[in-house]
mmCIF file of C-alpha atoms in Angstrom:
data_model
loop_
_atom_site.group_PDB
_atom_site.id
_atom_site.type_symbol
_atom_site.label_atom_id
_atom_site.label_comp_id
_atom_site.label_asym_id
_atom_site.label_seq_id
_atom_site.Cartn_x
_atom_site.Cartn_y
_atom_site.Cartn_z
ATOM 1 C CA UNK A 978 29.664 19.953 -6.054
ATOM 2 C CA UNK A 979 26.751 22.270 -6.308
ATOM 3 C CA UNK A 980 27.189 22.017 -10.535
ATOM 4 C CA UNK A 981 26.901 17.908 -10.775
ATOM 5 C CA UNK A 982 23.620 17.963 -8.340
ATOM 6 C CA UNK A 983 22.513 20.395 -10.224
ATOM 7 C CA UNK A 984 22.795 18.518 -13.363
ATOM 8 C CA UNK A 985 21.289 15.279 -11.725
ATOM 9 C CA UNK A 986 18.113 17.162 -11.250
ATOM 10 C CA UNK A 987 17.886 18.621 -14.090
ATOM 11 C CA UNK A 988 18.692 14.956 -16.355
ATOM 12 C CA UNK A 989 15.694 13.743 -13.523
ATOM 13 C CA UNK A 990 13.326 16.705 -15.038
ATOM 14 C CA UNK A 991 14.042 15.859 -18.516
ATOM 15 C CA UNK A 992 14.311 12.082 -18.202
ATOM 16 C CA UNK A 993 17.673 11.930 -19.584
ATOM 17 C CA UNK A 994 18.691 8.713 -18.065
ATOM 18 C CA UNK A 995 21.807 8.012 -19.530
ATOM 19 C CA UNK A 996 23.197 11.868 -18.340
ATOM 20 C CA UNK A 997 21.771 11.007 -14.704
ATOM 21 C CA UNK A 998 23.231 7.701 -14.609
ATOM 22 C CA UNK A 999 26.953 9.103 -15.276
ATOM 23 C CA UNK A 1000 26.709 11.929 -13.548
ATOM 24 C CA UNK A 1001 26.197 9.855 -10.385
ATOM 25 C CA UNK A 1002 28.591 7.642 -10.855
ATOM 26 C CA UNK A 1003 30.717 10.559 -11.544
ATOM 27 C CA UNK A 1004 29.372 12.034 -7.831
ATOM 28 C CA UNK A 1005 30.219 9.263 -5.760
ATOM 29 C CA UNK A 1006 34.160 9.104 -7.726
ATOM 30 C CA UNK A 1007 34.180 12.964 -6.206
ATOM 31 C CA UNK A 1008 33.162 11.818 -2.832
ATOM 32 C CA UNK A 1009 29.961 13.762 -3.131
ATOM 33 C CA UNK A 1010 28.297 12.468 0.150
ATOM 34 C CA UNK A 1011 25.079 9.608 -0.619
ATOM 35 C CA UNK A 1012 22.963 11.827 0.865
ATOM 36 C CA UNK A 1013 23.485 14.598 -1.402
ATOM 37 C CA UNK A 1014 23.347 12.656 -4.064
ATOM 38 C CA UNK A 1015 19.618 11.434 -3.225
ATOM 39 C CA UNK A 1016 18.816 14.627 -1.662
ATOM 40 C CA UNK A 1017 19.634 17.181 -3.759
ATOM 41 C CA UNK A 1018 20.188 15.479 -6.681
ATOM 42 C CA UNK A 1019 17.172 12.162 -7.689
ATOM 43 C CA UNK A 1020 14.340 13.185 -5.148
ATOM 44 C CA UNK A 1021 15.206 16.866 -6.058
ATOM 45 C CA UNK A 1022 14.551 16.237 -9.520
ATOM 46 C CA UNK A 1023 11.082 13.988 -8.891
ATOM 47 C CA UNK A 1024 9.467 16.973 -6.595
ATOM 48 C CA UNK A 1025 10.320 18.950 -9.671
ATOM 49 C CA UNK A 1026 8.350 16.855 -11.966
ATOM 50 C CA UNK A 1027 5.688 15.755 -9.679
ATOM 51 C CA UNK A 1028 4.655 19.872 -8.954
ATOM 52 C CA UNK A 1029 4.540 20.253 -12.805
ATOM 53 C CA UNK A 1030 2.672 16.986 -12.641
ATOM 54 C CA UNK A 1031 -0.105 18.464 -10.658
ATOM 55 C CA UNK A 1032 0.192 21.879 -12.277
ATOM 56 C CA UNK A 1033 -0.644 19.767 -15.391
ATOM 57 C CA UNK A 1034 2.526 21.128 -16.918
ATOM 58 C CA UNK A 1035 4.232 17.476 -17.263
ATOM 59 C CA UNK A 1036 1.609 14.305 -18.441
ATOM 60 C CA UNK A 1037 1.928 10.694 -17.979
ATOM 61 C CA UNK A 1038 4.018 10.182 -20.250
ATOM 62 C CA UNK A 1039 7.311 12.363 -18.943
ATOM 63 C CA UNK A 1040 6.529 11.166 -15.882
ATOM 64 C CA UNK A 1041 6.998 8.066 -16.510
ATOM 65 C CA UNK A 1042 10.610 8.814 -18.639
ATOM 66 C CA UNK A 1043 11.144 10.662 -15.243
ATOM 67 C CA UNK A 1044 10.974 8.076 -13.349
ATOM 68 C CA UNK A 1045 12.567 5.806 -15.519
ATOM 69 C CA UNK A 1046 16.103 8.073 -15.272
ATOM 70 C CA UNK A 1047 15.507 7.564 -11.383
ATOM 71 C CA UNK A 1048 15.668 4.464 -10.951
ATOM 72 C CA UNK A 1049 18.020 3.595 -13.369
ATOM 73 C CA UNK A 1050 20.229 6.470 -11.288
ATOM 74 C CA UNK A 1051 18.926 4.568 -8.167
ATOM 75 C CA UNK A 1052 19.992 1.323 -9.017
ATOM 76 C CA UNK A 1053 23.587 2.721 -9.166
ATOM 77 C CA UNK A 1054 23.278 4.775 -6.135
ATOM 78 C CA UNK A 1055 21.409 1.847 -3.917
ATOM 79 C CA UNK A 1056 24.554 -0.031 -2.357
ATOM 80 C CA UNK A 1057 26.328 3.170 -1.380
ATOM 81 C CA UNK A 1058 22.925 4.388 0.284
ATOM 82 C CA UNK A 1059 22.896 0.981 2.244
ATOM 83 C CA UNK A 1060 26.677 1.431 3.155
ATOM 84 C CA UNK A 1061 26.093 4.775 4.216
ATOM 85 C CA UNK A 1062 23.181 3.462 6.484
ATOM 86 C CA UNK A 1063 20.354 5.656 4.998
ATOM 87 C CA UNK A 1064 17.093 4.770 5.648
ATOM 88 C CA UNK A 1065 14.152 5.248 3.489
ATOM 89 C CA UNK A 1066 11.163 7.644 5.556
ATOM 90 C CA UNK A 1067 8.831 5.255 5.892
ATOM 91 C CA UNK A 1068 7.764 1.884 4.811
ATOM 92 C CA UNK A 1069 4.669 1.914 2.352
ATOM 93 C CA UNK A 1070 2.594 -0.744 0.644
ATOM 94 C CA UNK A 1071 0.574 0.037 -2.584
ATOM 95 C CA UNK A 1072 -2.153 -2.429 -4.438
ATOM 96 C CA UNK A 1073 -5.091 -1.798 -6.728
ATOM 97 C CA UNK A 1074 -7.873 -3.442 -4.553
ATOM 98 C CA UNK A 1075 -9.523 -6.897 -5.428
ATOM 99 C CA UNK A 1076 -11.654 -7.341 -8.782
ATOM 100 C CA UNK A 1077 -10.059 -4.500 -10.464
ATOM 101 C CA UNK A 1078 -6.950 -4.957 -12.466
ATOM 102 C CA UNK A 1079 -6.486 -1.493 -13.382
ATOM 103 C CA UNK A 1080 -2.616 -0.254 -12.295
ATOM 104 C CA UNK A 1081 -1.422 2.722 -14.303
ATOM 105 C CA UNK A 1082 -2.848 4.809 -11.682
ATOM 106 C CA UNK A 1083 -0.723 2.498 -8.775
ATOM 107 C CA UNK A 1084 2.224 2.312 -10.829
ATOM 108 C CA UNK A 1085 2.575 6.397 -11.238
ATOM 109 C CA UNK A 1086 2.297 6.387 -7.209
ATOM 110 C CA UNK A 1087 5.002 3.578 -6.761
ATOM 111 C CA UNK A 1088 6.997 5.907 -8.903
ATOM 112 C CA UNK A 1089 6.232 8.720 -7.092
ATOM 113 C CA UNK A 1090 6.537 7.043 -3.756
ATOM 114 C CA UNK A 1091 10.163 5.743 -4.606
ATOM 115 C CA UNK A 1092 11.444 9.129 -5.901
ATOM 116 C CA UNK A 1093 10.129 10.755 -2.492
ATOM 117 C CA UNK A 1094 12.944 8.453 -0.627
ATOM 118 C CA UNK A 1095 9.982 5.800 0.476
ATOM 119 C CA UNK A 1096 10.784 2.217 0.714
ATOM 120 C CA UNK A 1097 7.727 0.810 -1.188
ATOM 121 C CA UNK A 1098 6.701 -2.669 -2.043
ATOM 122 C CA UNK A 1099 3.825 -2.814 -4.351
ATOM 123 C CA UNK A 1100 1.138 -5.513 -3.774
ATOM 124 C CA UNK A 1101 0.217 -5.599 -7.701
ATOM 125 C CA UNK A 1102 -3.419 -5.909 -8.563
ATOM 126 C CA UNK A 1103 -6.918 -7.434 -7.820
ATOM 127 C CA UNK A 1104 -4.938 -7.251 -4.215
ATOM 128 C CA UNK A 1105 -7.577 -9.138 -1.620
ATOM 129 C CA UNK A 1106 -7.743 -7.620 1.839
ATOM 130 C CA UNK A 1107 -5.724 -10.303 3.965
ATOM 131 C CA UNK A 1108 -2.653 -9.021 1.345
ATOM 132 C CA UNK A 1109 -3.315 -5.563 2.915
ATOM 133 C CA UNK A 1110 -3.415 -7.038 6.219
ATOM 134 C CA UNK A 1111 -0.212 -8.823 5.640
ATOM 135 C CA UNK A 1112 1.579 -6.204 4.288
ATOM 136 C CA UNK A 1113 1.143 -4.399 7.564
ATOM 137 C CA UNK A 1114 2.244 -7.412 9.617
ATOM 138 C CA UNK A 1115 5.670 -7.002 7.560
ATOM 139 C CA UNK A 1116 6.056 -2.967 8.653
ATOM 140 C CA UNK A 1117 4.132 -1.104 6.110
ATOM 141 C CA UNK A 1118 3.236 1.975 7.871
ATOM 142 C CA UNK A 1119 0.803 3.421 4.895
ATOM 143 C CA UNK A 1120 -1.361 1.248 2.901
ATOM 144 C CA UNK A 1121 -2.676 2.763 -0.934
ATOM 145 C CA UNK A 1122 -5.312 1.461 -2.111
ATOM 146 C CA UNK A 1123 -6.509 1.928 -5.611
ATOM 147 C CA UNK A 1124 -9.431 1.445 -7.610
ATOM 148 C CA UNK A 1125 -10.797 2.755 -11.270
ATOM 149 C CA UNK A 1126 -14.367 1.485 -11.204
ATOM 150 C CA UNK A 1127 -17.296 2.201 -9.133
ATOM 151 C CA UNK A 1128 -17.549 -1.080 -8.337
ATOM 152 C CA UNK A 1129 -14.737 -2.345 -7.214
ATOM 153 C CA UNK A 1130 -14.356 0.975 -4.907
ATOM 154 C CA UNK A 1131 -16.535 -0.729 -2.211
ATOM 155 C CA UNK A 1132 -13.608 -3.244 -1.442
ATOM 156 C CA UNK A 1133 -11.595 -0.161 -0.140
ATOM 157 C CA UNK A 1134 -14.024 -0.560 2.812
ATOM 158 C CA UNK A 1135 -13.260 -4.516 2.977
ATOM 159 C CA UNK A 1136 -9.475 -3.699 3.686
ATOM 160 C CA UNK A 1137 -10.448 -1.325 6.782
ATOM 161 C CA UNK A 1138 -12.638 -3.591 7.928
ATOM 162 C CA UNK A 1139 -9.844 -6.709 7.898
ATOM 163 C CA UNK A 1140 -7.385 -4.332 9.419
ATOM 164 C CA UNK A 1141 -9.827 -3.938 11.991
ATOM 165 C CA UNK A 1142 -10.959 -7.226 12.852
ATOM 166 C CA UNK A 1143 -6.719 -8.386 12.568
ATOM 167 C CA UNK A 1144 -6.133 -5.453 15.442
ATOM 168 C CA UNK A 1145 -3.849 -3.278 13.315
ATOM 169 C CA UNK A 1146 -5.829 -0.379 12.058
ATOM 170 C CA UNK A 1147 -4.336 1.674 14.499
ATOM 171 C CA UNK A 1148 -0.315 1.161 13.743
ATOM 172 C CA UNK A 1149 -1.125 2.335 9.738
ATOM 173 C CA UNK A 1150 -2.654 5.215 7.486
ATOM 174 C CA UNK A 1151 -4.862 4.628 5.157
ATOM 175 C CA UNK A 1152 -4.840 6.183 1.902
ATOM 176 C CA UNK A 1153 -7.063 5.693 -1.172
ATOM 177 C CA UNK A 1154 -7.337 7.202 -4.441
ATOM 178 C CA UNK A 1155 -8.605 6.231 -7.953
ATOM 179 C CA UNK A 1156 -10.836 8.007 -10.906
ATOM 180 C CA UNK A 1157 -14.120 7.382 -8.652
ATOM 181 C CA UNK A 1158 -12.704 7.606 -5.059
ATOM 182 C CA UNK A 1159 -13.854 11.169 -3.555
ATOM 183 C CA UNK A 1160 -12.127 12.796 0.084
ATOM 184 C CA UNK A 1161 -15.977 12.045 1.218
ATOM 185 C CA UNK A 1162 -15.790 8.519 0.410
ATOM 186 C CA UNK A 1163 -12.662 8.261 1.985
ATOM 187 C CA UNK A 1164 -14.451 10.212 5.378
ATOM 188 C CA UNK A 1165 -17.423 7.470 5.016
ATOM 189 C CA UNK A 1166 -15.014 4.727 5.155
ATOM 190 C CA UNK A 1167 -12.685 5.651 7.781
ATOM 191 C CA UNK A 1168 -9.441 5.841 5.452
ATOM 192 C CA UNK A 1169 -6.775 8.362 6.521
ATOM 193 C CA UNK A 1170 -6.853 10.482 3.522
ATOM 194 C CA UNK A 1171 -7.449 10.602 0.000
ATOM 195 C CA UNK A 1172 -5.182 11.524 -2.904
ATOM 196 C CA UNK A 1173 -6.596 13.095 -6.398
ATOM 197 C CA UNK A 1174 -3.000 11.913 -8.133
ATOM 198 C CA UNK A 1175 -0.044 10.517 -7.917
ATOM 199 C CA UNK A 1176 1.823 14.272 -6.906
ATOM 200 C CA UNK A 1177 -0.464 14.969 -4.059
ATOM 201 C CA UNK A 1178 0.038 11.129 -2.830
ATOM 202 C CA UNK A 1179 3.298 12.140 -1.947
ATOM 203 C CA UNK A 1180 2.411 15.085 0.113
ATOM 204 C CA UNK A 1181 -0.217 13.221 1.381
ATOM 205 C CA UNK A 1182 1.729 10.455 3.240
ATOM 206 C CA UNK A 1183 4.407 13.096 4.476
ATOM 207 C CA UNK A 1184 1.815 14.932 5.987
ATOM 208 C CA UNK A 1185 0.101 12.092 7.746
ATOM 209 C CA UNK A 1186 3.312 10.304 8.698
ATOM 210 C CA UNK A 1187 4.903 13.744 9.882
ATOM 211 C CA UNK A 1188 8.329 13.342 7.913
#
């Protein structure tokens, strides 16, 4: 069992989709439990690449081939984790905040996100605060906000400030990060925490959320 895991990660590592995708399907023939499957084998593989990530070891671009091999590997692995009654560790919602339309940055953390085991739903771009808001109302228990220009930073604040006045900044984290956004800006606006890249996202939420 240990072998075919081990293989998942390492096709996850290399983005080798199509080597991931049947050695999954070949796990769950074997009666390899879900679990281990997701565990050991897909979000095994993305903590891999997301510490070489931040070591600067892997770049955008295998990242993104990564996480391209996971959720094609997800995608075959989804039903049985819903049959198996897995849940996802939290509930996170991810948007590049209004006026900027900027979403590489967003999309590596959605990756990132998904191959941690969140559930995520991503709020897309030039996201207005009532979206944010919203998205809390539905059971997000993180909010990311994004932003790649000075400018459009300030409407990080807006979002807190809508939580507020709606009565829900309390029941989520806040978490911002983006080329300009600093851990002091994030201290002068009241947001949660602040993430320097897509890796450290991951460990940021799991840290905040205690899972």
């Amino acid at each position: 069992m240990a072998g075919i895991l081990e293989t998942i990660k390492e096709s996850i590592i290399k983005g080798d989709a199509k080597t991931a995708k049947e050695k999954v399907e070949a796990a769950i023939k074997e009666n390899i439990p879900v679990a281990d499957i997701l565990n050991q084998g897909l979000i095994a593989g993305m903590e891999v690449v997301g510490a070489k990530f931040k070591a600067n070891e892997f770049y955008v671009p295998e990242v993104l081939i990564a996480a391209r091999a996971m959720n094609q590997s997800m995608a075959i692995l989804e039903p049985y984790i819903v049959q198996a009654g897995i849940k996802p560790l939290a509930k996170v919602a991810i948007g590049t905040v209004k006026g900027d339309l900027h979403d590489i940055g967003k999309n590596l953390v959605v990756m990132m996100w998904k191959g941690a085991g969140f559930q995520v739903e991503d709020l897309g771009i030039d996201v207005p605060p009532e979206k944010f808001v919203e998205a809390v109302k539905n059971g997000a228990q993180v909010l990311g906000l994004s932003a790649l220009l000075t400018t459009t930073m300030v409407a990080m604040k807006d979002v807190i400030e809508a939580l507020k006045n709606a009565g829900l900044r309390d029941q989520v984290k806040v978490v911002i990060g983006g080329a300009p956004v600093t851990q002091n800006y994030a201290d002068e606006i009241g947001a949660d925490g602040y993430a320097p890249d897509a890796a450290s996202a991951v460990d940021k939420v799991k840290s905040l959320l205690a899972v």
